[in-house]
Amino acid sequence: MITFYYNLAPNPMKVALCLEEMGLPYELKPVDTRKGEQHHPDYLTINPNAKVPAIVDQDTGATVFDSNAILLYLAEKTGRFLPPEDPVERGELLSWLMFVATGVGPFSGQAVHFKRDAPDPKEYAVNRYLFEARRHYSILDARLAGRPYMLGGIYTIVDMAVWGWARMVPFILGEDAWTTFPNLKRLLDEISARPAAQAAIALKDQHAFKTEMDEEARRHLFRHVTPQWN
Ligand SMILES: N[C@@H](CCC(=O)N[C@@H](CS)C(=O)NCC(=O)O)C(=O)O
């Protein structure tokens, strides 16, 4: 059994998709980040970075945090959704997994933060992060031109990592963004139609997470405003 610490944000959703694709039994532990549950001392022993997702695998005793690390862990555990064992393929797998983890995710997250939550003046930051987010999605789109999946002919954990963020493209870049990224949209639609993705999306009905971005939520999510280190 795997314990899955989650909310409905893009990084946990990748892991939900992966658990469903692999048919692994898991139990849900909601972490309501707008109520500050990510900072609870018990949760920090699981993810010292105070973010979701994280998993605890009771079969092996492993605790894993950071979404793409979890995808790789689960793929290696099951031997599934990986490219063939070959150094060239392995290189591509690692490159694209890290590209999503260190580029697509952080730039998208910061673009939303500055656009929606930061105080003025913020024009420079909004422009920078939107530009970088758009640039990263255009690299994904170019990679998918003439290739069904990120690593070629087979659906892998890299596509699952991409799916988590591709769902957010209209929210991040605007409703008309899909006209620019047709290949990425094709991959998103194909994965979203899979039963595993439908099951992952249905997790929204399992728990009522706080939705208000009120003073309490801002205090827990934007700790630089009133710094506290524990
Ligand atoms: N590198 C981490 C990032 C995780 C992350 O930023 N999670 C967000 C939700 S998508 C979160 O927990 N935010 C709450 C907070 O920042 O306090 C991963 O890929 O798992």
Short mmCIF file of C-alpha atoms and ligand atoms in Angstrom, two decimals:
data_model
loop_
_atom_site.label_atom_id
_atom_site.label_comp_id
_atom_site.label_asym_id
_atom_site.label_seq_id
_atom_site.Cartn_x
_atom_site.Cartn_y
_atom_site.Cartn_z
CA MET A 1 0.00 0.00 0.00
CA ILE A 2 1.17 3.52 -0.81
CA THR A 3 0.12 6.56 1.21
CA PHE A 4 -0.32 9.51 -1.16
CA TYR A 5 -0.11 13.02 0.34
CA TYR A 6 -1.80 15.29 -2.14
CA ASN A 7 -3.93 18.21 -3.11
CA LEU A 8 -5.39 19.00 -6.56
CA ALA A 9 -2.48 21.13 -7.84
CA PRO A 10 -0.44 20.14 -10.94
CA ASN A 11 2.44 18.35 -9.19
CA PRO A 12 0.26 15.99 -7.11
CA MET A 13 -1.98 15.38 -10.14
CA LYS A 14 0.94 13.90 -12.10
CA VAL A 15 1.43 11.39 -9.31
CA ALA A 16 -2.30 10.61 -9.13
CA LEU A 17 -2.22 9.85 -12.86
CA CYS A 18 0.85 7.63 -12.43
CA LEU A 19 -0.62 5.66 -9.49
CA GLU A 20 -3.79 5.11 -11.50
CA GLU A 21 -1.93 4.10 -14.67
CA MET A 22 0.07 1.55 -12.70
CA GLY A 23 -2.96 0.23 -10.84
CA LEU A 24 -1.09 0.52 -7.55
CA PRO A 25 -3.21 0.44 -4.38
CA TYR A 26 -2.98 3.75 -2.54
CA GLU A 27 -4.64 5.60 0.30
CA LEU A 28 -5.26 9.33 0.14
CA LYS A 29 -4.00 11.81 2.72
CA PRO A 30 -5.20 15.30 1.80
CA VAL A 31 -2.81 18.10 2.72
CA ASP A 32 -4.73 21.38 2.68
CA THR A 33 -2.01 23.89 1.87
CA ARG A 34 -4.37 26.89 2.22
CA LYS A 35 -4.88 25.83 5.84
CA GLY A 36 -1.13 25.38 6.37
CA GLU A 37 -1.14 21.59 6.79
CA GLN A 38 2.09 21.34 4.74
CA HIS A 39 3.92 23.01 7.66
CA HIS A 40 2.73 20.56 10.31
CA PRO A 41 5.75 18.95 12.06
CA ASP A 42 4.46 15.42 11.27
CA TYR A 43 4.26 16.25 7.57
CA LEU A 44 7.74 17.81 7.58
CA THR A 45 9.18 14.41 8.53
CA ILE A 46 7.73 13.15 5.21
CA ASN A 47 8.54 16.18 3.07
CA PRO A 48 10.96 18.64 4.71
CA ASN A 49 10.20 21.01 1.82
CA ALA A 50 6.60 21.45 3.08
CA LYS A 51 4.93 20.83 -0.28
CA VAL A 52 2.79 18.22 -1.96
CA PRO A 53 3.05 15.60 -3.33
CA ALA A 54 4.83 12.98 -1.23
CA ILE A 55 4.37 9.24 -0.88
CA VAL A 56 5.18 6.63 1.74
CA ASP A 57 5.50 3.14 0.29
CA GLN A 58 4.67 0.64 3.05
CA ASP A 59 5.91 -2.27 0.89
CA THR A 60 9.47 -0.94 0.79
CA GLY A 61 9.62 1.58 3.64
CA ALA A 62 10.54 4.35 1.17
CA THR A 63 9.41 7.94 1.62
CA VAL A 64 9.64 9.98 -1.59
CA PHE A 65 8.88 13.66 -2.19
CA ASP A 66 9.07 15.87 -5.30
CA SER A 67 6.68 14.83 -8.03
CA ASN A 68 9.12 13.76 -10.73
CA ALA A 69 11.21 11.81 -8.21
CA ILE A 70 8.01 9.98 -7.29
CA LEU A 71 7.24 9.24 -10.95
CA LEU A 72 10.72 7.79 -11.42
CA TYR A 73 10.50 5.81 -8.17
CA LEU A 74 7.17 4.26 -9.18
CA ALA A 75 8.37 3.52 -12.70
CA GLU A 76 11.45 1.75 -11.36
CA LYS A 77 9.37 -0.10 -8.75
CA THR A 78 6.95 -1.45 -11.36
CA GLY A 79 9.24 -1.49 -14.40
CA ARG A 80 6.46 0.29 -16.31
CA PHE A 81 6.10 3.48 -18.39
CA LEU A 82 9.86 3.67 -18.94
CA PRO A 83 11.71 3.68 -22.27
CA PRO A 84 13.76 0.59 -23.19
CA GLU A 85 16.93 0.13 -21.11
CA ASP A 86 19.54 1.89 -23.14
CA PRO A 87 21.88 4.78 -22.26
CA VAL A 88 20.58 7.01 -25.06
CA GLU A 89 16.94 6.50 -24.01
CA ARG A 90 17.86 6.92 -20.34
CA GLY A 91 19.55 10.22 -21.15
CA GLU A 92 16.42 11.50 -22.86
CA LEU A 93 14.20 10.32 -20.02
CA LEU A 94 16.27 12.10 -17.39
CA SER A 95 16.66 15.27 -19.45
CA TRP A 96 12.95 15.73 -20.06
CA LEU A 97 11.96 14.77 -16.53
CA MET A 98 14.34 17.39 -15.16
CA PHE A 99 13.25 19.94 -17.77
CA VAL A 100 9.67 19.65 -16.52
CA ALA A 101 10.73 19.62 -12.86
CA THR A 102 13.13 22.56 -12.99
CA GLY A 103 11.69 24.62 -15.85
CA VAL A 104 8.06 24.08 -16.78
CA GLY A 105 6.80 23.73 -13.21
CA PRO A 106 8.68 26.53 -11.44
CA PHE A 107 8.25 29.11 -14.22
CA SER A 108 4.54 28.30 -14.52
CA GLY A 109 4.09 28.56 -10.76
CA GLN A 110 5.90 31.88 -10.53
CA ALA A 111 4.00 33.26 -13.54
CA VAL A 112 0.71 32.56 -11.74
CA HIS A 113 2.05 33.93 -8.47
CA PHE A 114 3.15 37.26 -9.92
CA LYS A 115 0.13 37.65 -12.20
CA ARG A 116 -2.45 36.84 -9.52
CA ASP A 117 -0.93 37.37 -6.09
CA ALA A 118 2.03 39.77 -6.07
CA PRO A 119 1.64 43.44 -5.13
CA ASP A 120 2.48 46.23 -7.59
CA PRO A 121 4.83 47.15 -9.13
CA LYS A 122 5.08 43.75 -10.78
CA GLU A 123 5.08 44.32 -14.51
CA TYR A 124 8.72 43.27 -14.95
CA ALA A 125 8.25 40.03 -12.97
CA VAL A 126 4.94 39.19 -14.70
CA ASN A 127 6.54 39.69 -18.12
CA ARG A 128 9.60 37.66 -17.25
CA TYR A 129 7.77 34.64 -15.84
CA LEU A 130 5.05 34.60 -18.51
CA PHE A 131 7.74 34.81 -21.19
CA GLU A 132 9.71 31.96 -19.63
CA ALA A 133 6.62 29.81 -19.06
CA ARG A 134 5.55 30.33 -22.70
CA ARG A 135 9.08 29.54 -23.89
CA HIS A 136 9.11 26.25 -21.95
CA TYR A 137 5.70 25.18 -23.34
CA SER A 138 6.89 26.02 -26.85
CA ILE A 139 9.86 23.67 -26.34
CA LEU A 140 7.46 20.88 -25.29
CA ASP A 141 5.27 21.62 -28.31
CA ALA A 142 8.24 21.49 -30.70
CA ARG A 143 9.39 18.22 -29.17
CA LEU A 144 5.94 16.71 -29.77
CA ALA A 145 5.81 17.74 -33.43
CA GLY A 146 5.99 14.50 -35.43
CA ARG A 147 6.33 12.41 -32.27
CA PRO A 148 3.32 10.92 -30.49
CA TYR A 149 4.94 11.10 -27.05
CA MET A 150 7.79 12.99 -25.39
CA LEU A 151 10.23 10.09 -25.81
CA GLY A 152 8.96 8.95 -29.20
CA GLY A 153 6.58 6.06 -29.74
CA ILE A 154 5.76 5.04 -26.18
CA TYR A 155 3.78 6.67 -23.40
CA THR A 156 6.08 7.17 -20.39
CA ILE A 157 6.29 8.96 -17.05
CA VAL A 158 7.60 12.02 -18.91
CA ASP A 159 4.21 12.37 -20.60
CA MET A 160 2.56 12.09 -17.17
CA ALA A 161 4.80 14.89 -15.87
CA VAL A 162 3.89 17.02 -18.89
CA TRP A 163 0.16 16.27 -18.47
CA GLY A 164 0.13 17.70 -14.93
CA TRP A 165 1.24 21.12 -16.21
CA ALA A 166 -0.35 21.06 -19.68
CA ARG A 167 -3.78 21.03 -18.01
CA MET A 168 -2.93 24.47 -16.61
CA VAL A 169 -1.88 26.16 -19.87
CA PRO A 170 -5.09 28.23 -20.40
CA PHE A 171 -5.02 29.33 -16.75
CA ILE A 172 -1.37 30.37 -16.96
CA LEU A 173 -1.12 31.80 -20.49
CA GLY A 174 -4.73 32.62 -21.36
CA GLU A 175 -7.60 30.88 -23.14
CA ASP A 176 -6.15 31.41 -26.64
CA ALA A 177 -2.80 29.77 -25.76
CA TRP A 178 -3.76 26.46 -27.36
CA THR A 179 -3.68 27.98 -30.85
CA THR A 180 0.12 28.20 -30.36
CA PHE A 181 0.69 24.71 -28.96
CA PRO A 182 -1.30 22.23 -31.08
CA ASN A 183 1.01 19.26 -30.43
CA LEU A 184 0.93 19.74 -26.68
CA LYS A 185 -2.86 20.07 -26.82
CA ARG A 186 -3.08 16.79 -28.75
CA LEU A 187 -1.05 15.00 -26.04
CA LEU A 188 -3.11 16.60 -23.27
CA ASP A 189 -6.40 15.52 -24.87
CA GLU A 190 -5.18 12.00 -25.52
CA ILE A 191 -3.98 11.47 -21.95
CA SER A 192 -7.01 13.18 -20.40
CA ALA A 193 -9.27 10.68 -22.20
CA ARG A 194 -7.51 7.70 -20.59
CA PRO A 195 -9.39 6.00 -17.73
CA ALA A 196 -6.43 6.62 -15.40
CA ALA A 197 -6.58 10.37 -16.04
CA GLN A 198 -10.34 10.38 -15.51
CA ALA A 199 -9.79 8.64 -12.15
CA ALA A 200 -7.10 11.15 -11.22
CA ILE A 201 -9.36 14.08 -12.13
CA ALA A 202 -12.18 12.52 -10.07
CA LEU A 203 -10.05 12.88 -6.93
CA LYS A 204 -11.54 16.38 -6.69
CA ASP A 205 -14.70 14.73 -5.33
CA GLN A 206 -12.86 12.91 -2.52
CA HIS A 207 -12.08 15.86 -0.28
CA ALA A 208 -13.24 19.47 0.08
CA PHE A 209 -10.03 21.50 -0.01
CA LYS A 210 -10.17 25.11 1.04
CA THR A 211 -10.65 27.27 -2.05
CA GLU A 212 -10.51 30.81 -0.64
CA MET A 213 -7.25 32.71 -1.13
CA ASP A 214 -7.90 34.67 2.07
CA GLU A 215 -5.61 36.05 4.74
CA GLU A 216 -5.08 32.60 6.30
CA ALA A 217 -4.17 31.04 2.93
CA ARG A 218 -1.78 33.87 2.06
CA ARG A 219 -0.08 33.53 5.45
CA HIS A 220 0.64 29.83 4.83
CA LEU A 221 1.53 30.05 1.14
CA PHE A 222 3.50 33.31 1.03
CA ARG A 223 5.66 33.00 4.09
CA HIS A 224 8.20 35.56 2.88
CA VAL A 225 5.65 38.25 3.73
CA THR A 226 5.80 37.38 7.44
CA PRO A 227 8.93 35.17 7.64
CA GLN A 228 8.86 32.22 10.04
CA TRP A 229 11.29 29.37 9.70
CA ASN A 230 9.51 26.62 11.58
N1 LIG B 1 9.30 20.43 -6.81
C1 LIG B 1 8.09 20.08 -6.14
C2 LIG B 1 7.16 21.26 -6.07
C3 LIG B 1 5.93 20.95 -5.26
C4 LIG B 1 5.00 22.14 -5.14
O1 LIG B 1 5.39 23.29 -5.44
N2 LIG B 1 3.80 21.86 -4.67
C5 LIG B 1 2.79 22.88 -4.48
C6 LIG B 1 1.49 22.41 -5.09
S1 LIG B 1 1.72 22.13 -6.86
C7 LIG B 1 2.61 23.12 -2.98
O2 LIG B 1 2.64 22.18 -2.21
N3 LIG B 1 2.44 24.38 -2.57
C8 LIG B 1 2.21 24.72 -1.19
C9 LIG B 1 3.20 25.72 -0.66
O3 LIG B 1 4.02 26.24 -1.45
O4 LIG B 1 3.16 26.00 0.54
C10 LIG B 1 7.42 18.89 -6.87
O5 LIG B 1 7.60 18.76 -8.09
O6 LIG B 1 6.74 18.10 -6.21
#
